[in-house]
CSV table of C-alpha atoms in Angstrom, one decimal:
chain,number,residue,atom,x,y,z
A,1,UNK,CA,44.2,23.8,-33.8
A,2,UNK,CA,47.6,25.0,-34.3
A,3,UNK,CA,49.2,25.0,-30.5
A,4,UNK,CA,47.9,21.4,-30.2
A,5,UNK,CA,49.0,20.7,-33.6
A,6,UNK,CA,52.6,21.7,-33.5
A,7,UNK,CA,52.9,20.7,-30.3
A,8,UNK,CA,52.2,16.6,-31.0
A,9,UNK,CA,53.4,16.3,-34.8
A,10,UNK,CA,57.1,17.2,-33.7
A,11,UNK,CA,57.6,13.9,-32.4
A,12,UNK,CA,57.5,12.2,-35.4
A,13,UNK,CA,60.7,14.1,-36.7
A,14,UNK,CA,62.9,13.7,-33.6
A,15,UNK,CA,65.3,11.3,-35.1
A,16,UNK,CA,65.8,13.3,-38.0
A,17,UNK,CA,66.1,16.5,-36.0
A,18,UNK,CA,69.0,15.2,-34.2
A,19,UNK,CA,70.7,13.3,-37.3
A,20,UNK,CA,70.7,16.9,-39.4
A,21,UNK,CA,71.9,18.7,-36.1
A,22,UNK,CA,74.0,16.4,-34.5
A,23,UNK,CA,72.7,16.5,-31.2
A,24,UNK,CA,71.6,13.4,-28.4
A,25,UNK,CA,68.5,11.9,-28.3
A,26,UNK,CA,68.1,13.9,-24.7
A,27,UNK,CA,69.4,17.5,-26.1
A,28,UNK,CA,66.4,17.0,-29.4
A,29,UNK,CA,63.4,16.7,-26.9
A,30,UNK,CA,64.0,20.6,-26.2
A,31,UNK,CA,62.3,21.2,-29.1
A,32,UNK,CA,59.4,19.5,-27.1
A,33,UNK,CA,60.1,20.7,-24.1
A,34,UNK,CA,60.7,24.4,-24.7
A,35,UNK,CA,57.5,24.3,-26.8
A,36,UNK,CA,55.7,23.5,-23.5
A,37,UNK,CA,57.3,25.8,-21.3
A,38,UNK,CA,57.0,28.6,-23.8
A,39,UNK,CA,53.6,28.0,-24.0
A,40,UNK,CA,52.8,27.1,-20.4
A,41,UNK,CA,54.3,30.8,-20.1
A,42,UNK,CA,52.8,32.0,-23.0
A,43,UNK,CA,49.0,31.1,-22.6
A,44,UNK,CA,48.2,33.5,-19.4
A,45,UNK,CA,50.7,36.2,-21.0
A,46,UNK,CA,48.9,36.4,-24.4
A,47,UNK,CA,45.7,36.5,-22.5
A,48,UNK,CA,46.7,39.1,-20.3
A,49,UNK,CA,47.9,40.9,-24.0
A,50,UNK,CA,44.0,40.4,-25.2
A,51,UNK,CA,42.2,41.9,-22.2
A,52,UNK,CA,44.7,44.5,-22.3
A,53,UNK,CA,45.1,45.5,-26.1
A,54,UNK,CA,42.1,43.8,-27.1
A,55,UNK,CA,42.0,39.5,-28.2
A,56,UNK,CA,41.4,40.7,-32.1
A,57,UNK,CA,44.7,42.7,-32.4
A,58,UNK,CA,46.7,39.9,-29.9
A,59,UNK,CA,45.6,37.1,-32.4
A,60,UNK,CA,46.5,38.8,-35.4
A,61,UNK,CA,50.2,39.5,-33.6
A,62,UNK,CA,50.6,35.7,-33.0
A,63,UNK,CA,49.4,34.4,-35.9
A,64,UNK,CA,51.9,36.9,-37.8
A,65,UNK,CA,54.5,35.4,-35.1
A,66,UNK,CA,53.8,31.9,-36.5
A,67,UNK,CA,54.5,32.7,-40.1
A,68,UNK,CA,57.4,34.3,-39.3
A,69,UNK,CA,58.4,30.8,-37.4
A,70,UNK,CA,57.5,29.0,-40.3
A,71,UNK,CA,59.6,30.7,-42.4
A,72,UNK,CA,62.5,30.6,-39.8
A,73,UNK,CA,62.6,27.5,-38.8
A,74,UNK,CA,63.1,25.9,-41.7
A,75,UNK,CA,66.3,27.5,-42.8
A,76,UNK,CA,67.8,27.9,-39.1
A,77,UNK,CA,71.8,26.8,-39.4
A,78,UNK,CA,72.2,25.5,-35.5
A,79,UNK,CA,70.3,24.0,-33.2
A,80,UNK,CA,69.5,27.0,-31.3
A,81,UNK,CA,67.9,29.4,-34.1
A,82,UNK,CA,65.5,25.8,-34.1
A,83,UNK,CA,64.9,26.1,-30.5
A,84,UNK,CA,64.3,30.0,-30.7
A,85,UNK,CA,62.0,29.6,-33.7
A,86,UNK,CA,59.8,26.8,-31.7
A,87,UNK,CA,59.5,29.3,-28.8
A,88,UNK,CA,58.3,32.0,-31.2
A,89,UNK,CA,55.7,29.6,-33.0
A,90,UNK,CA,54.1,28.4,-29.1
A,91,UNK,CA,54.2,31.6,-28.2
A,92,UNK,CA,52.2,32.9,-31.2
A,93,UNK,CA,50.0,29.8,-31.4
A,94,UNK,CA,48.9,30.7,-27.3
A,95,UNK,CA,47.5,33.8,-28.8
A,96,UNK,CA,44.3,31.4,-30.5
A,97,UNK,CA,42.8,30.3,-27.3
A,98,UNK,CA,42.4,33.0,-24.4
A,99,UNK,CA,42.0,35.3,-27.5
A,100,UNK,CA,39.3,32.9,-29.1
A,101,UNK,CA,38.1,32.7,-25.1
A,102,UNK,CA,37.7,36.2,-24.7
A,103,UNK,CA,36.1,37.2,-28.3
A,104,UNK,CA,33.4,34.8,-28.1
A,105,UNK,CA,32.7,35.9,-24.9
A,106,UNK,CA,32.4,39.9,-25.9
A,107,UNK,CA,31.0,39.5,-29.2
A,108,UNK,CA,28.4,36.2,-28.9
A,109,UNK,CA,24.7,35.8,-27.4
A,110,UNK,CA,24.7,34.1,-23.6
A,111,UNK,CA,22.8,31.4,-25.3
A,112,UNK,CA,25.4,30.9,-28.1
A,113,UNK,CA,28.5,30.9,-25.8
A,114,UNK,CA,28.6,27.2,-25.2
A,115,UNK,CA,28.4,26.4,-29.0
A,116,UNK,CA,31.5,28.7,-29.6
A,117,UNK,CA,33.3,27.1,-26.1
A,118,UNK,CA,32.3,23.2,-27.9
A,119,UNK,CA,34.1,24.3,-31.4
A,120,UNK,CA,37.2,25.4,-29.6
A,121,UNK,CA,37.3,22.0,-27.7
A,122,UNK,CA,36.9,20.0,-30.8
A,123,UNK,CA,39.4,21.9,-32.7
A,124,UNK,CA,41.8,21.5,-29.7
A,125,UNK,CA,41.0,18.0,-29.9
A,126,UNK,CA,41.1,17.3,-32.9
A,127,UNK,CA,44.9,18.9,-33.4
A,128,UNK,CA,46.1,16.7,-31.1
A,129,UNK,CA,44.6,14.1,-33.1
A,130,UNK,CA,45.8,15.0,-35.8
A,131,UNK,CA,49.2,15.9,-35.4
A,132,UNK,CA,51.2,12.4,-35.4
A,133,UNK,CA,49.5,11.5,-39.1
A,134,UNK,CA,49.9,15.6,-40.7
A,135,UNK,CA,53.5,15.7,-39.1
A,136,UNK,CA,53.9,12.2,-41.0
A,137,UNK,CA,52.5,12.9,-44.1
A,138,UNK,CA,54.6,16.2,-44.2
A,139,UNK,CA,57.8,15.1,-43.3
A,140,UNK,CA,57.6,12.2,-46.0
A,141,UNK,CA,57.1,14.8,-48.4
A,142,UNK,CA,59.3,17.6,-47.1
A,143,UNK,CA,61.4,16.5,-44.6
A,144,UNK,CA,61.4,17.7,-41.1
A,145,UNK,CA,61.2,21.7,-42.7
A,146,UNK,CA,58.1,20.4,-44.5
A,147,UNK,CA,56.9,21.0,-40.1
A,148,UNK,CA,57.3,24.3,-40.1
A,149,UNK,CA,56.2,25.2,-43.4
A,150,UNK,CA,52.9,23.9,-43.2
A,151,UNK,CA,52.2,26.7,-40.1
A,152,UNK,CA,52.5,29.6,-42.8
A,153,UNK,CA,49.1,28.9,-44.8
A,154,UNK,CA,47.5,28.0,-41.9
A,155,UNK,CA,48.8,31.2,-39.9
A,156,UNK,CA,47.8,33.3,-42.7
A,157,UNK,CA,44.7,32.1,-42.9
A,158,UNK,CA,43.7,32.6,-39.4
A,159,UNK,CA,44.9,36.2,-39.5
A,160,UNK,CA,42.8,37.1,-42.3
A,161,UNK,CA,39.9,35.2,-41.5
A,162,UNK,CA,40.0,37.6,-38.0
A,163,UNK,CA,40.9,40.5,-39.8
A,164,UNK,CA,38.3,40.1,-42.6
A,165,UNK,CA,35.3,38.7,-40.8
A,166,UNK,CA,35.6,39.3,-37.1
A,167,UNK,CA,35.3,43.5,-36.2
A,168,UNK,CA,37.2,44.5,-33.6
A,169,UNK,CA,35.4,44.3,-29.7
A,170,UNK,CA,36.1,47.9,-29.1
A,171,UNK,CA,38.4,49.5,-26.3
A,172,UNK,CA,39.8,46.7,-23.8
A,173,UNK,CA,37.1,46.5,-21.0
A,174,UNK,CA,39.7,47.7,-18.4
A,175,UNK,CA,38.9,50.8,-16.6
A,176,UNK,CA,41.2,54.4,-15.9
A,177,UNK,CA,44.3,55.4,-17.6
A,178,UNK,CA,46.1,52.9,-20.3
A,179,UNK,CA,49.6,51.9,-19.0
A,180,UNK,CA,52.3,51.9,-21.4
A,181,UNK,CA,53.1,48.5,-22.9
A,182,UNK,CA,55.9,47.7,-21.1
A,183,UNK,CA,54.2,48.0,-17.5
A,184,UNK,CA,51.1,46.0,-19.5
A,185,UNK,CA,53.9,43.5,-20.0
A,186,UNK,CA,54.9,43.1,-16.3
A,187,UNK,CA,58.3,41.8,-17.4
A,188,UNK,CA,59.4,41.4,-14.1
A,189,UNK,CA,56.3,39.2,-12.8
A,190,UNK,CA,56.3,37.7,-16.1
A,191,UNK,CA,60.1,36.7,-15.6
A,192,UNK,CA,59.6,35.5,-12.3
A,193,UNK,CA,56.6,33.0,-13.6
A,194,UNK,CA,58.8,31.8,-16.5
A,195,UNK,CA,60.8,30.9,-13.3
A,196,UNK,CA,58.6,29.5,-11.1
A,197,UNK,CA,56.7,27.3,-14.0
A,198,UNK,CA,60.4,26.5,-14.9
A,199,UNK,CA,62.2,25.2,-11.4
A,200,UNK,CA,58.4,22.9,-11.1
A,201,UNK,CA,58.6,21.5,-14.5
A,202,UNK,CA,62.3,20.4,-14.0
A,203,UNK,CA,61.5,19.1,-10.4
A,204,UNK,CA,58.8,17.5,-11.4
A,205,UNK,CA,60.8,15.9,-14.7
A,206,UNK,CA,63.6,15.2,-12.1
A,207,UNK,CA,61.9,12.7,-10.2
A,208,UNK,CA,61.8,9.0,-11.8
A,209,UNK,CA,65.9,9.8,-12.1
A,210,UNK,CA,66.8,11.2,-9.3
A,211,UNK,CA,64.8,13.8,-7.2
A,212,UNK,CA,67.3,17.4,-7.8
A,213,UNK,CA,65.8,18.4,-4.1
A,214,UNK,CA,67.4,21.6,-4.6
A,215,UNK,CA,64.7,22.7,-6.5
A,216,UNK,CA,62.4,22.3,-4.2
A,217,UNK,CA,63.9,25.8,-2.7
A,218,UNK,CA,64.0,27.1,-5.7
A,219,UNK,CA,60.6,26.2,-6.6
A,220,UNK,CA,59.5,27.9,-2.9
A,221,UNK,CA,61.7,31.5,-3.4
A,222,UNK,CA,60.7,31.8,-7.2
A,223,UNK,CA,57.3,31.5,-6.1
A,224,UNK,CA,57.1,33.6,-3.2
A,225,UNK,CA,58.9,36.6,-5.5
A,226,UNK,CA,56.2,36.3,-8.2
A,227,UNK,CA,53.7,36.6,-5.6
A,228,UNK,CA,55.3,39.5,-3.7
A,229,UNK,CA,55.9,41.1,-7.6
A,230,UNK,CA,52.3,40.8,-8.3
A,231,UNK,CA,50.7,41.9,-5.5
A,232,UNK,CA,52.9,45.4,-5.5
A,233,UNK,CA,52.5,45.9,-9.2
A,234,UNK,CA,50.6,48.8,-10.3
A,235,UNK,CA,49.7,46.7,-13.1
A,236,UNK,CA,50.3,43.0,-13.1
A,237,UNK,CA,50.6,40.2,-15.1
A,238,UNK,CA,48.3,37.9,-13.2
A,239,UNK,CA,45.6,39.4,-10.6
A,240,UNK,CA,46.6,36.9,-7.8
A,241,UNK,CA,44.0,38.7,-5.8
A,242,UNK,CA,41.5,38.0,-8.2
A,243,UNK,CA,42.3,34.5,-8.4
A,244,UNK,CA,42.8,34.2,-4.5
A,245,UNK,CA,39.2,35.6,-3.7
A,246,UNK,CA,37.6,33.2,-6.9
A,247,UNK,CA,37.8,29.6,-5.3
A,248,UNK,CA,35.8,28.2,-8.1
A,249,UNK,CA,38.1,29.2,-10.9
A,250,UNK,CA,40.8,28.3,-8.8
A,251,UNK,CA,38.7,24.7,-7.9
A,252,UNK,CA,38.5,24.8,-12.0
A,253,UNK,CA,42.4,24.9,-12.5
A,254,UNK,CA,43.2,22.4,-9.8
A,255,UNK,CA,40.5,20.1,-11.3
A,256,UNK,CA,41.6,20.2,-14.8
A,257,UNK,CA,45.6,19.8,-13.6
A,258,UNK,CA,44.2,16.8,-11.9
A,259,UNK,CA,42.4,15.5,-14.8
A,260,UNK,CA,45.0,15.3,-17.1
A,261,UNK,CA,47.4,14.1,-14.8
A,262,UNK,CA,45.1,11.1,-15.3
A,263,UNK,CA,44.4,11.2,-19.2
A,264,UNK,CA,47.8,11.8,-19.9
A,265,UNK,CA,48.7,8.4,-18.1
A,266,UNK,CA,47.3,6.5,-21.1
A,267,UNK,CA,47.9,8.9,-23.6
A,268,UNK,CA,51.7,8.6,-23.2
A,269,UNK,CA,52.0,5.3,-20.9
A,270,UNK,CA,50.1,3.2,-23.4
A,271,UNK,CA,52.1,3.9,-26.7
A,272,UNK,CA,55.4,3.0,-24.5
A,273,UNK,CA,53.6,-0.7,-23.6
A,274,UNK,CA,52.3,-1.0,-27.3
A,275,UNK,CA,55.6,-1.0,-28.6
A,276,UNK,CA,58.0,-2.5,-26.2
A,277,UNK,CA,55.5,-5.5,-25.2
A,278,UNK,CA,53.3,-6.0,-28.1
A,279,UNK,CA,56.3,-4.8,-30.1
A,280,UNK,CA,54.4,-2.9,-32.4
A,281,UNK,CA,55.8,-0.5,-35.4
A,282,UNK,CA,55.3,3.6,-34.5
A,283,UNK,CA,53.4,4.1,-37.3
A,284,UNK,CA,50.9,1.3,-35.9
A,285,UNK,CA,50.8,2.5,-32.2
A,286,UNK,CA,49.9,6.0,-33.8
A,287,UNK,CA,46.8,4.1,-35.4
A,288,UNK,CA,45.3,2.7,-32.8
A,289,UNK,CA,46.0,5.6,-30.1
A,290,UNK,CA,44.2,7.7,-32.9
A,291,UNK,CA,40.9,7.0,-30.9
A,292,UNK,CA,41.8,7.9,-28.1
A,293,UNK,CA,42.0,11.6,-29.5
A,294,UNK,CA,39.3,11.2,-32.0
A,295,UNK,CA,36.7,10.4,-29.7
A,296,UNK,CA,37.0,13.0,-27.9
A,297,UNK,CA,36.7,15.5,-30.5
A,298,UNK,CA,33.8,13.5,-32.2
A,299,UNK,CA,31.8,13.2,-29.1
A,300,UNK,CA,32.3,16.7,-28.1
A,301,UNK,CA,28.8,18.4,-29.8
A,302,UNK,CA,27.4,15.0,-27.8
A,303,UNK,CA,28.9,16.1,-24.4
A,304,UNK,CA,27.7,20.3,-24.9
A,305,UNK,CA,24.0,18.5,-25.9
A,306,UNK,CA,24.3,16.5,-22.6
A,307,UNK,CA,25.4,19.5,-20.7
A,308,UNK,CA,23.4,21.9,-21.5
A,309,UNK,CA,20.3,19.7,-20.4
A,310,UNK,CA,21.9,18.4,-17.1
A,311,UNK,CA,24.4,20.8,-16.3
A,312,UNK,CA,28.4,21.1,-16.0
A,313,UNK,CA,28.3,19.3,-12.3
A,314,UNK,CA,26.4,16.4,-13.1
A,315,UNK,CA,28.2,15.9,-16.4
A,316,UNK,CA,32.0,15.9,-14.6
A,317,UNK,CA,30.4,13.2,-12.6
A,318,UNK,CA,29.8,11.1,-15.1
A,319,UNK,CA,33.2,12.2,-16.7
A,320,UNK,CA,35.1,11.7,-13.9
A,321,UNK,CA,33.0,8.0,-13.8
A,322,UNK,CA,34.0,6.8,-17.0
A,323,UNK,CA,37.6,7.6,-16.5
A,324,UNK,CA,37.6,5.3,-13.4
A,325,UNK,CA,35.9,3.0,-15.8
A,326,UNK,CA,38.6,3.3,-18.2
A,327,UNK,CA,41.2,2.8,-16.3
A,328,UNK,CA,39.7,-0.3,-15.0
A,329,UNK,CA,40.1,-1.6,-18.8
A,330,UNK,CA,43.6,-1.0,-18.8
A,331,UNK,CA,43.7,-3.6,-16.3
A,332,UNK,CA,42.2,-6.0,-18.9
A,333,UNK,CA,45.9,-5.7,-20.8
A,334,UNK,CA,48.5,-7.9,-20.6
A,335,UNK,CA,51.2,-9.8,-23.4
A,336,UNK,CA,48.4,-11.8,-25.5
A,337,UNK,CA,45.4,-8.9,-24.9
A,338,UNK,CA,43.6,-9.1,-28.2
A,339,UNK,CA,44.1,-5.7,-29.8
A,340,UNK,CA,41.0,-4.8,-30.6
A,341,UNK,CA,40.5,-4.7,-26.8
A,342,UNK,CA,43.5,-2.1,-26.6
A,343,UNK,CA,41.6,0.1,-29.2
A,344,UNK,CA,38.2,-0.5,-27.7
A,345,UNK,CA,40.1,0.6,-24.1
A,346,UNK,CA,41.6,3.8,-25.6
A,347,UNK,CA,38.0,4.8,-27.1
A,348,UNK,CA,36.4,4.8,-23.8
A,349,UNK,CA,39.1,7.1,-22.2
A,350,UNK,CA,38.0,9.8,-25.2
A,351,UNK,CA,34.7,9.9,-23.9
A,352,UNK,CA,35.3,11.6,-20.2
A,353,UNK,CA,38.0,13.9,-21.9
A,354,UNK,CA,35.0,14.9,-24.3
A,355,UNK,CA,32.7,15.9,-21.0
A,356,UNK,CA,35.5,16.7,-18.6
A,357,UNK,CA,37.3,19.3,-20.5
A,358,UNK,CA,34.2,20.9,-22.1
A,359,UNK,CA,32.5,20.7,-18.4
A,360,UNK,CA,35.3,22.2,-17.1
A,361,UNK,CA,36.2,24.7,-20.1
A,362,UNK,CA,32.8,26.4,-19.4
A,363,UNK,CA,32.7,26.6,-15.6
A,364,UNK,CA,36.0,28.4,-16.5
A,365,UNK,CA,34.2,30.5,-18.5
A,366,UNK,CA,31.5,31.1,-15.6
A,367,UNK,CA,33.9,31.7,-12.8
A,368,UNK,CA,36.1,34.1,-14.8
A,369,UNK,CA,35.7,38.4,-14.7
A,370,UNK,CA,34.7,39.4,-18.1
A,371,UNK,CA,37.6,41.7,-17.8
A,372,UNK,CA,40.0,39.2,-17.7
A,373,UNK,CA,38.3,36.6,-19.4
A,374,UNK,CA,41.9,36.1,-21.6
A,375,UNK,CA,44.2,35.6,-19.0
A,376,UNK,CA,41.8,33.2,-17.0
A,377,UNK,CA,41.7,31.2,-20.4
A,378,UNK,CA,45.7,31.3,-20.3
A,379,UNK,CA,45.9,29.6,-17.0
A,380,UNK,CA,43.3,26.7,-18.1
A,381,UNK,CA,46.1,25.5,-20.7
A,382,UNK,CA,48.8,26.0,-18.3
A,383,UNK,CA,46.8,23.7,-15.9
A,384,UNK,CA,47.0,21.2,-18.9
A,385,UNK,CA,50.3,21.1,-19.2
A,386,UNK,CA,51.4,20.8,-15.6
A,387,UNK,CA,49.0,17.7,-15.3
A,388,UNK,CA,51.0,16.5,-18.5
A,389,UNK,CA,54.1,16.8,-16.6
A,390,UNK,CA,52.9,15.4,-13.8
A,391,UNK,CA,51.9,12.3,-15.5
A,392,UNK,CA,55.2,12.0,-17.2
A,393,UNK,CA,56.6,12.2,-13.7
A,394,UNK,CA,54.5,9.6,-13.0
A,395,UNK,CA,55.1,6.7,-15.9
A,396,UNK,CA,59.2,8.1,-15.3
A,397,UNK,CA,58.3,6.0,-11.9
A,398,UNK,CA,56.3,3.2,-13.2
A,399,UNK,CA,58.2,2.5,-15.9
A,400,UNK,CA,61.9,3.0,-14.2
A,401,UNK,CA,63.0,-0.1,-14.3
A,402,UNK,CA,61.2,-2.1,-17.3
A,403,UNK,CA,58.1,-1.2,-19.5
A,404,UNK,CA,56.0,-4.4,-18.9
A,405,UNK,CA,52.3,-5.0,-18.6
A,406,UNK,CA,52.8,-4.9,-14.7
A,407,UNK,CA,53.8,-1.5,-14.6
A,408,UNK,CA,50.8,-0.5,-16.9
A,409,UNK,CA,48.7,-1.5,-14.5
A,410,UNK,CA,49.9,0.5,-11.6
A,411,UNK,CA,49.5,3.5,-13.3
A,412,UNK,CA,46.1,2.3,-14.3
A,413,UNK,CA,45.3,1.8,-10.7
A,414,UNK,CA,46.8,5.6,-10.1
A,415,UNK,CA,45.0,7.0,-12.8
A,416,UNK,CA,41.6,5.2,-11.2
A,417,UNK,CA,42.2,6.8,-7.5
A,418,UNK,CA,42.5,10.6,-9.6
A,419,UNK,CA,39.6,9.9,-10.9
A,420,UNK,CA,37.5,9.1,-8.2
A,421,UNK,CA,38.7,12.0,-6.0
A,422,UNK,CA,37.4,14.2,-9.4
A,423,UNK,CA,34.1,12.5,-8.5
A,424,UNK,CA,34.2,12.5,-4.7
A,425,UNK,CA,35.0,16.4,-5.1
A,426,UNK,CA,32.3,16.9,-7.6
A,427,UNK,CA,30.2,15.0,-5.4
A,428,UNK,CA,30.8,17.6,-2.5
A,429,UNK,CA,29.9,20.6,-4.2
A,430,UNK,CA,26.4,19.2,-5.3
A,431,UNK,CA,26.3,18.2,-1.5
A,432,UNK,CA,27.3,21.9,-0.5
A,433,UNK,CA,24.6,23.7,-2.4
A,434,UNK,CA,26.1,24.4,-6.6
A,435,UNK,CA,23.1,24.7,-8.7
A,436,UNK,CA,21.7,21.5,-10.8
A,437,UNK,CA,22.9,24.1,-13.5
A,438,UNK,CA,26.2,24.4,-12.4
C-alpha cells in the first residue's frame, strides 16, 4: 500500500507545503511530480535489484529507505532536502511490488499464485483509496510532517514482517558469474531511462500549454541511446531483447498504459467538474470519488473468482465493456445532475479497474521469464503512470479554456473510444487462437 499511499495523500497538504516553504503553487506539485518520475524510474530498477540480489533482501533495503524518508522529511530546512526525501521514499516504496511480484511467484503453489497477485491488487487499491482521508486525518493532527511520519511504523513493519516470516528464495535465479553491483546497476542505461521517461513525461505535460516540440527530438535521441546502451551491455538494466521477442508482455504494457489513460480521465477530470460546477468543498469531492477507488478494491476477490472460472481474456472483455459503459454515464452529468447519480457513475468505473488490472496483472505474470519476473513487474507500474500522464495531457486539453460540464463530456466520449479499442483488441486475440484460459 505504501507507493499508492504516499503517492495520493500528498495532495491534501499542497497548500501548506508551499505556505511553510514559500514556493508557487506550480514549483509545490514537484513533490508530486518527482514522486512519479522517481518511481516510474524506480519500479523496473528495484525489480531488476530483486532478480538480481534476490526480492527478500531488495524489499528490506526499501523499506529501510522509507524510514529513513520519514524521518528526513520531516525536519528538511529547504525545499529541496523535501524533494530529495520524496525521491528516496518512491524509490523505497517501488521496492514492494516487483519484489512482492517476484516472491510470490518463487515461493507459492501454481494454484495459489492468483490469490497472492488479488491481495496485491486490493492493497494497491485500496492505498489509493485511502490516501486523500489518512493524509487528512494526519495532517489535522500533525501537520504536513505528520505525512511523513506515518511511513516509519508502517516501513518498519513491513521489514520485519519479511525478515521474520518470509525465508529468503535462495541464490538469484540468474545463471554464470555474479557481476559486481555497479554493472548490476547499469548506471549508464539506468541514466539514460531516467532520461527518456523524463523528456516524454514533460512533452507529454507540455501539451494543453504549449506543445515544447523540442522534446520531441529529445524524446527520439534519449531513446535511441538507451536502446543502443542496452543492447551492448554485458549486463543491463532492462533485457530489451527479452521484451522485443515477448509480444504478449509487451501487448500487456501497452494495454494497461491504455487503460489508465482511460480510468484516469475520471479519476482526475471528475473531481475538477465537482468542484468548479457543482461547486462542492474538497473534503466533499474526496467523499464521493471514494468509490471510485473502493470498489475496485472491494470487488477485487469478486473479479480473481470470475477469472479463474472464465479466464483473463474473457474477463478484459467484459472490463473493457463496462468502462465504455461508464463513460457513457458521465454523459448523464451536467449543472443540476442529482448527485447520487455522480456517485452511482464513479462506482461503475471501479468495477472494470477491479477486472482490468487484476486480468492484466496476471497475464503479466504469465508472459514474464521467471528470471526476471521483478523487473517485468517494474514496467507494469511504469505503464500506470505513463497512462496517468497521458490522461492529464488529455483533461490539460479539455479543460483549457473553462472546466464546464461540456468539456466533461468530451473526455467521456475519449475515454469511451479507449475503451472499446481494449475490447476490439481483446476481441482479436480470442479471434487469433489465445486459449479460453488465457
Amino acid at each position: 500500500m505504501l507507493n499508492p499511499l504516499n503517492s495520493s495523500m500528498i495532495s491534501v497538504a499542497l497548500v501548506l507545503l508551499a505556505l511553510d516553504f514559500d514556493v508557487s503553487t506550480t514549483h509545490v506539485t514537484l513533490v508530486v511530480s518527482s514522486f512519479y518520475l522517481a518511481a516510474a524510474v524506480g519500479q523496473p530498477l528495484m525489480g531488476g535489484l530483486g532478480d538480481r540480489l534476490g526480492p527478500r533482501r531488495v524489499f528490506i533495503a526499501g523499506m529501510t529507505m522509507v524510514v529513513v524518508s520519514g524521518v528526513v522529511g520531516p525536519f528538511s530546512q529547504g525545499f529541496g532536502l523535501l524533494l530529495a526525501a520524496r525521491v528516496l521514499q518512491a524509490i523505497g516504496t517501488s521496492t514492494a511490488f516487483p519484489s512482492a511480484v517476484a516472491l510470490i511467484r518463487a515461493r507459492s503453489r501454481p494454484e495459489d499464485v492468483q490469490s497472492g497477485m488479488s491481495a496485491i491488487a486490493m492493497a494497491n487499491s485500496l492505498g489509493a483509496a485511502l490516501g486523500p482521508i489518512i493524509g487528512g486525518v494526519a495532517v489535522a493532527v500533525g501537520g504536513w510532517q505528520a505525512l511523513f511520519w506515518v511511513n516509519i511504523p508502517l516501513g518498519l513493519a513491513a521489514a520485519l514482517a519479511v525478515l521474520f516470516f518470509i525465508a529468503p528464495v535462495g541464490r538469484p535465479t540468474r545463471s554464470g558469474p555474479r557481476p559486481s553491483l555497479l554493472r548490476m546497476l547499469d548506471p549508464l542505461g539506468v541514466l539514460l531511462f531516467a532520461c527518456t521517461v523524463l523528456s516524454l513525461l514533460m512533452l507529454m505535460l507540455s501539451i494543453p500549454t504549449g506543445t515544447q516540440w523540442w522534446l520531441v527530438p529529445a524524446t527520439a535521441i534519449a531513446a535511441a541511446a538507451f536502446l543502443w546502451r542496452e543492447l551492448r551491455a554485458p549486463s543491463p538494466f532492462l533485457d530489451v531483447r527479452m521484451l522485443t521477442r515477448n509480444r504478449p508482455l509487451m501487448g500487456v504494457y501497452v494495454q494497461f498504459a491504455v487503460f489508465n489513460f482511460a480510468y484516469y480521465g475520471a479519476f482526475y477530470g471528475v473531481p475538477q467538474w465537482l468542484e468548479v460546477v457543482r461547486g462542492q468543498t474538497p473534503a466533499l469531492v474526496g467523499l464521493f470519488m471514494l468509490p471510485l477507488a473502493a470498489i475496485g478494491a472491494i470487488a477485487t476477490p469478486l473479479a480473481s473468482r470470475l477469472i479463474r472460472r472464465f479466464g483473463t481474456g474473457r474477463m478484459l472483455i467484459l472490463g473493457a465493456s463496462l468502462l465504455v459503459a461508464g463513460s457513457a454515464a458521465l454523459l448523464l452529468f451536467d449543472d443540476a445532475s442529482p448527485l447520487w447519480v455522480v456517485v452511482a457513475a464513479l462506482a461503475m468505473l471501479g468495477l472494470p479497474y477491479a477486472l482490468c488490472n487484476l486480468a492484466l496483472q496476471l497475464r503479466m505474470n504469465g508472459s514474464a521469464p521467471k528470471e526476471a519476473a521483478g523487473i517485468a513487474a517494474g514496467l507494469f507500474q511504469t505503464s500506470r503512470y505513463l497512462g496517468a500522464i497521458l490522461s492529464t495531457s488529455m483533461l490539460g486539453l479539455a479543460f483549457a479554456h473553462g472546466i464546464g460540464s461540456a468539456e466533461l463530456h468530451g473526455t467521456a466520449v475519449t475515454m469511451a473510444v479507449l475503451g472499446l479499442g481494449l475490447v476490439g483488441l481483446n476481441l482479436r486475440r480470442r479471434s487469433d487462437g489465445a486459449s479460453s484460459a488465457d
